[in-house]
Amino acid sequence: AAITALRFILPSKGALTVTSTAKIKTALQMVITAAPFVLVMIGMTDLALWYHYWVGAVWFLALLTVWSARPYVLAAFNRDSLRASEAGLKYFVLGALSSGLLLYGASLTYGFSGTTLFSGIITAATEEHLSVGLLIGLVMMMSGLAFKVSAVPFHMWTPDVYEGAPTPVTAFFAVAPKIAALALFTRVMMEPFGGAADSWQQVVIFISVASMILGAVAAVAQKNIKRLMAYSSIGHVGYALIGLSTANEAGVRGILVYLAIYLVMNVGAFACILCMKRGDRMVEQISDLAGMSKTHPRIALALLIFMFSMAGVPPLAGFFAKLYIFSAAVDAGLYTVAIIGVLTSVIGAFYYLRIVRVMYFEDAEDPLDAQVGRELKILIGVTAFIISFFFIQPNLILDPAAAAAKALLAG
């Protein structure tokens, strides 16, 4: 798997050249075959899944290595591009480090608890019985998972990988792996280590606050829209982790609602970004959006809706996502965290509104291509509709999220 990843990451020469058709087929296979493994990780109830799922440690490590190689290959898919190769190598090296931290933390957890079952770890991981070794294992697992969700201070790969990867791949990174990792993060913290919340709560609060601040401040200076979306995703992870920092049912419900709305917002926003073409070339600068309201009025309106929703403007869905998260923080007594979240949302509104200003109040020197695929138009229309009219039937998401949160804490 490592050799395959490096073969795609390194710039091609002569016989190593892969045709565009073969690349597309390989990319589709990687995305599709990654899904079952992600679902297994989210649904696990036993740390043994990190070692001997079905057969033994060798099988799991092989599965983990093969699955982990997929995003590294996808990030460097344009391997003749220096920027893409840099993104792939950076992701490859740091991803290997995070996987090592995650697995070593699981090893320590097993060694000091004597079991891999969540039910057994619950007994060992209480404030009265939490050993130093088990605490170190928990911290290492948190570090590995924080890398997977690109939370500060493990975010350093995100802007370069988002910028260097092909835009469809960036859209995939912004949604699927991040949501799966956040679900796994929440599951591991709240189920086996829920009884030791006082030991990890402050760490999650720090990660959450740092991610919100850096995501809001660093995005202000960005000129590349994919780098801006990278810092935006870091900020959104910070908001979602506010729910985890409460360590209660309301917080978990807030996380699930936030992730559902985040999924729709990002899919719609990246569908709009995929429309930024001139000829056969994708363009990525925010200035390239100039005049889009005249050349692509419907897409510009949809992107305006997504940007306003990410900024938390009511009555769009993004406002309610943040509302449930901040409400859970206030109910848990985390007033400072909630205030910081509101302030960073105000800062974040600046760079979201800057995109709207460019689209509606600047003239295009070189307009974008008028041709937009039918599939993209349908996707943009559906996601914009959901974000705009979420407030009419919010229970479609709220009720399943509440039931899932209750089941997690009860089980």
CSV table of C-alpha atoms in Angstrom, one decimal:
chain,number,residue,atom,x,y,z
A,1,ALA,CA,0.0,0.0,0.0
A,2,ALA,CA,2.8,2.4,0.9
A,3,ILE,CA,4.6,1.6,-2.4
A,4,THR,CA,1.4,2.2,-4.3
A,5,ALA,CA,0.8,5.5,-2.6
A,6,LEU,CA,4.4,6.7,-3.3
A,7,ARG,CA,4.1,5.5,-6.9
A,8,PHE,CA,1.1,7.9,-7.4
A,9,ILE,CA,2.6,10.7,-5.3
A,10,LEU,CA,5.9,10.9,-7.0
A,11,PRO,CA,5.9,12.8,-10.4
A,12,SER,CA,5.6,10.4,-13.3
A,13,LYS,CA,8.3,9.7,-15.8
A,14,GLY,CA,8.0,7.8,-19.0
A,15,ALA,CA,6.6,4.3,-18.3
A,16,LEU,CA,5.1,5.3,-15.0
A,17,THR,CA,2.5,7.6,-16.7
A,18,VAL,CA,-1.0,6.6,-16.0
A,19,THR,CA,-3.8,7.6,-18.4
A,20,SER,CA,-6.6,9.9,-17.3
A,21,THR,CA,-9.2,7.1,-17.7
A,22,ALA,CA,-7.2,4.7,-15.5
A,23,LYS,CA,-6.7,7.4,-12.9
A,24,ILE,CA,-10.5,8.1,-12.8
A,25,LYS,CA,-11.3,4.3,-12.4
A,26,THR,CA,-8.7,4.0,-9.7
A,27,ALA,CA,-10.0,7.0,-7.8
A,28,LEU,CA,-13.6,5.7,-7.9
A,29,GLN,CA,-12.4,2.3,-6.7
A,30,MET,CA,-10.6,3.9,-3.8
A,31,VAL,CA,-13.5,6.1,-2.7
A,32,ILE,CA,-16.1,3.2,-3.0
A,33,THR,CA,-14.0,0.5,-1.2
A,34,ALA,CA,-13.1,2.9,1.6
A,35,ALA,CA,-16.8,3.3,2.7
A,36,PRO,CA,-17.2,-0.2,4.4
A,37,PHE,CA,-14.1,0.3,6.4
A,38,VAL,CA,-15.2,3.7,7.6
A,39,LEU,CA,-18.6,2.3,8.6
A,40,VAL,CA,-16.9,-0.5,10.6
A,41,MET,CA,-14.8,2.0,12.5
A,42,ILE,CA,-17.8,4.2,13.4
A,43,GLY,CA,-19.9,1.2,14.5
A,44,MET,CA,-17.3,-0.6,16.6
A,45,THR,CA,-17.9,-1.5,20.2
A,46,ASP,CA,-14.5,-3.1,20.8
A,47,LEU,CA,-11.0,-1.8,20.6
A,48,ALA,CA,-10.1,-5.2,19.3
A,49,LEU,CA,-11.4,-4.0,15.9
A,50,TRP,CA,-8.2,-1.9,15.9
A,51,TYR,CA,-6.2,-5.1,16.2
A,52,HIS,CA,-7.9,-8.3,15.2
A,53,TYR,CA,-11.2,-7.6,13.5
A,54,TRP,CA,-12.5,-11.0,12.3
A,55,VAL,CA,-9.1,-12.8,12.2
A,56,GLY,CA,-6.2,-11.0,13.9
A,57,ALA,CA,-3.8,-8.1,14.1
A,58,VAL,CA,-2.2,-8.8,10.7
A,59,TRP,CA,-5.6,-8.5,8.9
A,60,PHE,CA,-6.5,-5.3,10.7
A,61,LEU,CA,-3.2,-3.6,10.2
A,62,ALA,CA,-3.3,-4.6,6.5
A,63,LEU,CA,-6.8,-3.2,6.2
A,64,LEU,CA,-5.8,0.0,8.0
A,65,THR,CA,-2.7,0.4,5.8
A,66,VAL,CA,-4.6,-0.1,2.6
A,67,TRP,CA,-7.5,2.2,3.6
A,68,SER,CA,-5.1,4.9,4.8
A,69,ALA,CA,-3.2,4.8,1.5
A,70,ARG,CA,-6.3,5.8,-0.4
A,71,PRO,CA,-6.5,9.5,0.7
A,72,TYR,CA,-2.7,9.9,0.2
A,73,VAL,CA,-3.0,8.7,-3.4
A,74,LEU,CA,-6.1,10.8,-4.1
A,75,ALA,CA,-4.4,13.9,-2.7
A,76,ALA,CA,-1.5,13.5,-5.1
A,77,PHE,CA,-3.5,12.3,-8.1
A,78,ASN,CA,-2.1,15.0,-10.3
A,79,ARG,CA,1.3,13.6,-9.8
A,80,ASP,CA,2.9,15.7,-12.6
A,81,SER,CA,2.0,18.7,-10.4
A,82,LEU,CA,4.6,19.8,-7.9
A,83,ARG,CA,2.0,21.2,-5.6
A,84,ALA,CA,0.0,18.0,-5.7
A,85,SER,CA,3.1,15.9,-5.0
A,86,GLU,CA,3.9,18.0,-2.0
A,87,ALA,CA,0.4,17.7,-0.7
A,88,GLY,CA,0.5,13.9,-1.1
A,89,LEU,CA,3.9,13.5,0.6
A,90,LYS,CA,2.9,15.8,3.5
A,91,TYR,CA,-0.3,13.9,4.0
A,92,PHE,CA,1.5,10.6,3.7
A,93,VAL,CA,4.1,11.3,6.3
A,94,LEU,CA,1.9,13.0,8.9
A,95,GLY,CA,-0.9,10.5,8.3
A,96,ALA,CA,1.5,7.7,9.1
A,97,LEU,CA,2.5,9.5,12.3
A,98,SER,CA,-1.1,9.9,13.4
A,99,SER,CA,-1.9,6.3,12.7
A,100,GLY,CA,1.0,5.3,14.9
A,101,LEU,CA,-0.2,7.5,17.7
A,102,LEU,CA,-3.7,6.1,17.4
A,103,LEU,CA,-2.6,2.4,17.4
A,104,TYR,CA,0.0,2.9,20.2
A,105,GLY,CA,-2.7,4.6,22.3
A,106,ALA,CA,-5.0,1.7,21.7
A,107,SER,CA,-2.2,-0.7,22.8
A,108,LEU,CA,-1.7,1.2,26.1
A,109,THR,CA,-5.4,1.2,26.7
A,110,TYR,CA,-5.5,-2.5,26.3
A,111,GLY,CA,-2.4,-3.0,28.4
A,112,PHE,CA,-3.6,-1.0,31.4
A,113,SER,CA,-7.3,-1.9,31.2
A,114,GLY,CA,-6.8,-5.6,30.4
A,115,THR,CA,-9.5,-5.7,27.8
A,116,THR,CA,-10.4,-4.3,24.4
A,117,LEU,CA,-14.2,-4.3,25.0
A,118,PHE,CA,-15.8,-0.9,25.6
A,119,SER,CA,-17.7,-2.4,28.5
A,120,GLY,CA,-14.5,-3.4,30.2
A,121,ILE,CA,-12.8,-0.1,29.5
A,122,ILE,CA,-15.8,1.7,31.0
A,123,THR,CA,-15.0,-0.1,34.3
A,124,ALA,CA,-11.3,0.7,34.2
A,125,ALA,CA,-11.6,4.3,32.9
A,126,THR,CA,-13.3,6.0,35.9
A,127,GLU,CA,-12.0,8.9,37.9
A,128,GLU,CA,-11.2,6.6,40.8
A,129,HIS,CA,-9.4,3.9,38.8
A,130,LEU,CA,-7.8,5.8,35.9
A,131,SER,CA,-4.2,4.9,35.8
A,132,VAL,CA,-1.4,7.0,34.4
A,133,GLY,CA,-0.8,4.5,31.6
A,134,LEU,CA,-4.4,4.5,30.6
A,135,LEU,CA,-4.4,8.3,30.6
A,136,ILE,CA,-1.4,8.4,28.3
A,137,GLY,CA,-3.1,5.9,26.0
A,138,LEU,CA,-6.2,8.1,25.9
A,139,VAL,CA,-4.1,11.2,25.1
A,140,MET,CA,-2.4,9.4,22.3
A,141,MET,CA,-5.6,8.2,20.8
A,142,MET,CA,-7.0,11.7,21.1
A,143,SER,CA,-4.0,13.0,19.2
A,144,GLY,CA,-4.4,10.5,16.4
A,145,LEU,CA,-8.1,11.3,16.1
A,146,ALA,CA,-7.5,15.0,16.2
A,147,PHE,CA,-5.2,14.7,13.2
A,148,LYS,CA,-8.0,12.8,11.3
A,149,VAL,CA,-10.4,15.6,11.9
A,150,SER,CA,-7.7,18.3,11.3
A,151,ALA,CA,-8.2,20.0,14.7
A,152,VAL,CA,-5.6,22.4,16.1
A,153,PRO,CA,-2.7,21.7,16.8
A,154,PHE,CA,-2.8,18.7,14.3
A,155,HIS,CA,-4.2,20.8,11.4
A,156,MET,CA,-0.9,21.6,9.6
A,157,TRP,CA,-1.6,19.3,6.7
A,158,THR,CA,-5.0,20.6,5.8
A,159,PRO,CA,-4.5,23.8,3.8
A,160,ASP,CA,-1.7,22.4,1.6
A,161,VAL,CA,-3.6,19.1,1.0
A,162,TYR,CA,-6.9,20.9,0.2
A,163,GLU,CA,-5.1,23.3,-2.2
A,164,GLY,CA,-2.9,20.7,-3.9
A,165,ALA,CA,-5.5,18.0,-4.4
A,166,PRO,CA,-7.9,18.0,-7.3
A,167,THR,CA,-11.1,19.9,-6.4
A,168,PRO,CA,-13.4,16.8,-6.4
A,169,VAL,CA,-10.9,15.1,-4.1
A,170,THR,CA,-10.8,18.2,-1.8
A,171,ALA,CA,-14.6,18.0,-1.6
A,172,PHE,CA,-14.4,14.4,-0.6
A,173,PHE,CA,-11.8,15.1,2.1
A,174,ALA,CA,-13.9,18.0,3.5
A,175,VAL,CA,-16.9,15.7,4.0
A,176,ALA,CA,-16.6,11.9,4.2
A,177,PRO,CA,-13.3,11.3,6.2
A,178,LYS,CA,-13.9,14.3,8.5
A,179,ILE,CA,-17.5,13.3,9.4
A,180,ALA,CA,-16.5,9.7,9.9
A,181,ALA,CA,-13.5,10.7,12.1
A,182,LEU,CA,-15.6,13.1,14.2
A,183,ALA,CA,-18.2,10.3,14.7
A,184,LEU,CA,-15.5,7.9,15.8
A,185,PHE,CA,-13.9,10.6,18.1
A,186,THR,CA,-17.3,11.2,19.8
A,187,ARG,CA,-17.9,7.5,20.2
A,188,VAL,CA,-14.6,6.7,21.8
A,189,MET,CA,-14.7,9.7,24.2
A,190,MET,CA,-18.3,9.3,25.3
A,191,GLU,CA,-18.7,5.5,25.5
A,192,PRO,CA,-15.6,3.8,27.0
A,193,PHE,CA,-14.1,7.0,28.5
A,194,GLY,CA,-17.3,8.7,29.4
A,195,GLY,CA,-16.7,8.0,33.1
A,196,ALA,CA,-13.4,9.8,33.0
A,197,ALA,CA,-14.8,13.0,31.3
A,198,ASP,CA,-13.1,15.2,33.8
A,199,SER,CA,-9.7,13.9,32.6
A,200,TRP,CA,-10.2,14.7,29.0
A,201,GLN,CA,-12.8,17.5,29.0
A,202,GLN,CA,-10.2,20.4,29.3
A,203,VAL,CA,-8.1,18.9,26.4
A,204,VAL,CA,-11.2,18.9,24.1
A,205,ILE,CA,-12.1,22.4,25.2
A,206,PHE,CA,-8.5,23.6,24.3
A,207,ILE,CA,-8.7,21.8,20.9
A,208,SER,CA,-12.1,23.3,20.2
A,209,VAL,CA,-11.2,26.9,21.1
A,210,ALA,CA,-7.9,26.8,19.3
A,211,SER,CA,-9.5,25.4,16.1
A,212,MET,CA,-12.2,28.0,16.1
A,213,ILE,CA,-9.8,30.9,16.6
A,214,LEU,CA,-7.2,29.7,14.0
A,215,GLY,CA,-9.9,28.8,11.5
A,216,ALA,CA,-11.5,32.2,11.8
A,217,VAL,CA,-8.3,34.3,11.8
A,218,ALA,CA,-6.1,32.4,9.3
A,219,ALA,CA,-8.9,32.3,6.6
A,220,VAL,CA,-9.1,36.1,6.5
A,221,ALA,CA,-5.9,36.4,4.5
A,222,GLN,CA,-6.5,33.6,2.0
A,223,LYS,CA,-6.9,34.3,-1.7
A,224,ASN,CA,-7.3,30.7,-2.8
A,225,ILE,CA,-10.8,29.5,-2.2
A,226,LYS,CA,-9.7,25.9,-1.5
A,227,ARG,CA,-7.3,27.1,1.2
A,228,LEU,CA,-10.1,29.3,2.6
A,229,MET,CA,-12.4,26.2,2.8
A,230,ALA,CA,-9.6,24.3,4.5
A,231,TYR,CA,-9.4,26.9,7.3
A,232,SER,CA,-13.2,27.0,7.3
A,233,SER,CA,-13.3,23.3,7.9
A,234,ILE,CA,-10.9,23.6,10.8
A,235,GLY,CA,-13.2,26.2,12.4
A,236,HIS,CA,-16.2,24.0,11.9
A,237,VAL,CA,-14.4,21.1,13.6
A,238,GLY,CA,-13.9,23.5,16.5
A,239,TYR,CA,-17.6,24.2,16.7
A,240,ALA,CA,-18.5,20.5,16.5
A,241,LEU,CA,-16.1,19.8,19.3
A,242,ILE,CA,-17.9,22.2,21.6
A,243,GLY,CA,-20.6,19.6,21.8
A,244,LEU,CA,-18.1,16.9,22.8
A,245,SER,CA,-16.6,19.2,25.4
A,246,THR,CA,-19.9,19.3,27.2
A,247,ALA,CA,-19.7,15.5,27.7
A,248,ASN,CA,-23.5,15.1,27.9
A,249,GLU,CA,-26.4,14.0,25.8
A,250,ALA,CA,-27.3,17.5,24.6
A,251,GLY,CA,-23.8,18.0,23.3
A,252,VAL,CA,-23.8,14.7,21.4
A,253,ARG,CA,-27.1,15.7,19.8
A,254,GLY,CA,-25.6,19.0,18.9
A,255,ILE,CA,-22.6,17.3,17.2
A,256,LEU,CA,-24.9,15.0,15.1
A,257,VAL,CA,-27.1,17.9,14.0
A,258,TYR,CA,-24.0,20.0,13.2
A,259,LEU,CA,-22.4,17.2,11.1
A,260,ALA,CA,-25.6,16.6,9.2
A,261,ILE,CA,-25.9,20.3,8.2
A,262,TYR,CA,-22.2,20.6,7.7
A,263,LEU,CA,-22.4,17.7,5.2
A,264,VAL,CA,-25.1,19.5,3.1
A,265,MET,CA,-23.4,22.9,3.3
A,266,ASN,CA,-20.0,21.6,2.1
A,267,VAL,CA,-21.3,19.4,-0.6
A,268,GLY,CA,-23.2,22.4,-2.0
A,269,ALA,CA,-20.3,24.8,-1.6
A,270,PHE,CA,-17.9,22.5,-3.4
A,271,ALA,CA,-20.4,21.8,-6.1
A,272,CYS,CA,-20.3,25.6,-6.8
A,273,ILE,CA,-16.5,25.6,-6.7
A,274,LEU,CA,-16.5,22.8,-9.3
A,275,CYS,CA,-18.2,25.2,-11.6
A,276,MET,CA,-15.2,27.5,-11.6
A,277,LYS,CA,-13.7,26.6,-15.0
A,278,ARG,CA,-12.1,28.4,-17.9
A,279,GLY,CA,-11.7,26.0,-20.8
A,280,ASP,CA,-10.4,22.7,-19.5
A,281,ARG,CA,-8.8,24.3,-16.5
A,282,MET,CA,-10.1,24.6,-13.0
A,283,VAL,CA,-9.5,28.0,-11.4
A,284,GLU,CA,-9.3,28.5,-7.6
A,285,GLN,CA,-8.7,32.1,-6.8
A,286,ILE,CA,-11.4,34.0,-5.0
A,287,SER,CA,-11.0,36.8,-7.5
A,288,ASP,CA,-12.0,34.4,-10.3
A,289,LEU,CA,-15.6,34.6,-8.8
A,290,ALA,CA,-15.9,38.2,-9.9
A,291,GLY,CA,-19.0,38.9,-12.0
A,292,MET,CA,-20.4,35.4,-11.3
A,293,SER,CA,-23.8,37.0,-10.3
A,294,LYS,CA,-24.1,38.1,-14.0
A,295,THR,CA,-22.7,35.1,-15.8
A,296,HIS,CA,-24.1,32.4,-13.4
A,297,PRO,CA,-26.8,34.1,-11.4
A,298,ARG,CA,-28.4,30.9,-10.0
A,299,ILE,CA,-25.0,29.3,-8.9
A,300,ALA,CA,-24.0,32.7,-7.4
A,301,LEU,CA,-27.3,32.7,-5.4
A,302,ALA,CA,-26.7,29.2,-4.2
A,303,LEU,CA,-23.1,29.9,-3.2
A,304,LEU,CA,-24.4,33.0,-1.3
A,305,ILE,CA,-26.8,30.8,0.6
A,306,PHE,CA,-24.0,28.4,1.5
A,307,MET,CA,-21.7,31.2,2.6
A,308,PHE,CA,-24.4,32.8,4.7
A,309,SER,CA,-25.2,29.4,6.3
A,310,MET,CA,-21.6,28.7,7.2
A,311,ALA,CA,-21.5,32.2,8.7
A,312,GLY,CA,-24.5,31.3,10.9
A,313,VAL,CA,-27.0,33.8,9.4
A,314,PRO,CA,-30.6,33.0,10.3
A,315,PRO,CA,-32.9,31.4,9.2
A,316,LEU,CA,-30.5,29.2,7.2
A,317,ALA,CA,-29.6,25.7,8.5
A,318,GLY,CA,-26.1,26.8,9.6
A,319,PHE,CA,-27.6,29.1,12.2
A,320,PHE,CA,-29.5,26.3,13.8
A,321,ALA,CA,-26.4,24.0,13.7
A,322,LYS,CA,-24.5,26.6,15.8
A,323,LEU,CA,-27.5,27.3,18.0
A,324,TYR,CA,-27.8,23.8,19.2
A,325,ILE,CA,-24.0,23.6,19.9
A,326,PHE,CA,-23.9,26.9,21.8
A,327,SER,CA,-27.1,26.0,23.7
A,328,ALA,CA,-25.5,22.7,24.9
A,329,ALA,CA,-22.4,24.6,26.0
A,330,VAL,CA,-24.4,27.2,27.9
A,331,ASP,CA,-26.5,24.5,29.6
A,332,ALA,CA,-23.2,22.8,30.6
A,333,GLY,CA,-21.8,26.0,32.1
A,334,LEU,CA,-19.2,26.5,29.4
A,335,TYR,CA,-20.0,30.2,29.0
A,336,THR,CA,-16.5,31.2,27.9
A,337,VAL,CA,-16.4,28.6,25.2
A,338,ALA,CA,-19.8,29.7,23.9
A,339,ILE,CA,-18.7,33.3,23.8
A,340,ILE,CA,-15.5,32.5,21.9
A,341,GLY,CA,-17.6,30.5,19.5
A,342,VAL,CA,-19.9,33.5,18.8
A,343,LEU,CA,-17.0,35.9,18.4
A,344,THR,CA,-15.2,33.6,16.0
A,345,SER,CA,-18.4,33.2,14.0
A,346,VAL,CA,-18.5,37.0,13.6
A,347,ILE,CA,-14.9,37.0,12.4
A,348,GLY,CA,-15.7,34.1,10.1
A,349,ALA,CA,-18.6,36.1,8.6
A,350,PHE,CA,-16.0,38.5,7.2
A,351,TYR,CA,-14.4,36.1,4.8
A,352,TYR,CA,-17.7,34.4,3.8
A,353,LEU,CA,-19.1,37.9,3.0
A,354,ARG,CA,-16.0,38.7,1.0
A,355,ILE,CA,-16.8,35.9,-1.4
A,356,VAL,CA,-20.4,37.3,-1.8
A,357,ARG,CA,-18.9,40.8,-2.4
A,358,VAL,CA,-16.6,39.5,-5.1
A,359,MET,CA,-19.5,37.7,-6.9
A,360,TYR,CA,-22.0,40.6,-6.7
A,361,PHE,CA,-20.0,43.8,-6.7
A,362,GLU,CA,-16.9,43.2,-8.8
A,363,ASP,CA,-16.8,42.9,-12.6
A,364,ALA,CA,-15.2,39.9,-14.3
A,365,GLU,CA,-12.2,40.5,-16.5
A,366,ASP,CA,-12.3,36.9,-17.8
A,367,PRO,CA,-15.7,35.3,-17.1
A,368,LEU,CA,-16.0,31.7,-16.1
A,369,ASP,CA,-17.3,29.1,-18.6
A,370,ALA,CA,-21.0,29.3,-19.1
A,371,GLN,CA,-21.4,25.5,-19.5
A,372,VAL,CA,-22.3,23.7,-16.2
A,373,GLY,CA,-23.2,20.1,-16.0
A,374,ARG,CA,-26.7,19.0,-15.3
A,375,GLU,CA,-25.7,16.8,-12.4
A,376,LEU,CA,-24.0,19.8,-10.7
A,377,LYS,CA,-27.0,22.0,-11.2
A,378,ILE,CA,-29.3,19.4,-9.6
A,379,LEU,CA,-26.9,18.9,-6.7
A,380,ILE,CA,-26.5,22.6,-6.1
A,381,GLY,CA,-30.3,23.1,-6.3
A,382,VAL,CA,-31.1,20.3,-3.8
A,383,THR,CA,-28.5,21.3,-1.2
A,384,ALA,CA,-29.5,25.0,-1.4
A,385,PHE,CA,-33.1,24.1,-0.9
A,386,ILE,CA,-32.3,22.0,2.1
A,387,ILE,CA,-30.2,24.7,3.7
A,388,SER,CA,-32.8,27.4,3.0
A,389,PHE,CA,-35.8,25.6,4.3
A,390,PHE,CA,-34.4,23.5,7.1
A,391,PHE,CA,-36.3,25.6,9.6
A,392,ILE,CA,-39.6,24.3,8.3
A,393,GLN,CA,-39.0,20.7,9.4
A,394,PRO,CA,-36.0,20.7,11.7
A,395,ASN,CA,-37.3,17.5,13.4
A,396,LEU,CA,-36.3,15.5,10.4
A,397,ILE,CA,-32.7,15.8,11.7
A,398,LEU,CA,-33.3,16.7,15.4
A,399,ASP,CA,-35.3,13.6,16.3
A,400,PRO,CA,-32.9,11.0,14.9
A,401,ALA,CA,-30.0,12.9,16.4
A,402,ALA,CA,-31.6,12.9,19.8
A,403,ALA,CA,-32.4,9.2,19.6
A,404,ALA,CA,-28.8,8.4,18.5
A,405,ALA,CA,-27.4,10.5,21.4
A,406,LYS,CA,-29.6,8.8,23.9
A,407,ALA,CA,-28.7,5.4,22.6
A,408,LEU,CA,-25.0,6.2,22.8
A,409,LEU,CA,-25.0,7.3,26.4
A,410,ALA,CA,-27.4,4.5,27.4
A,411,GLY,CA,-25.3,1.8,25.8
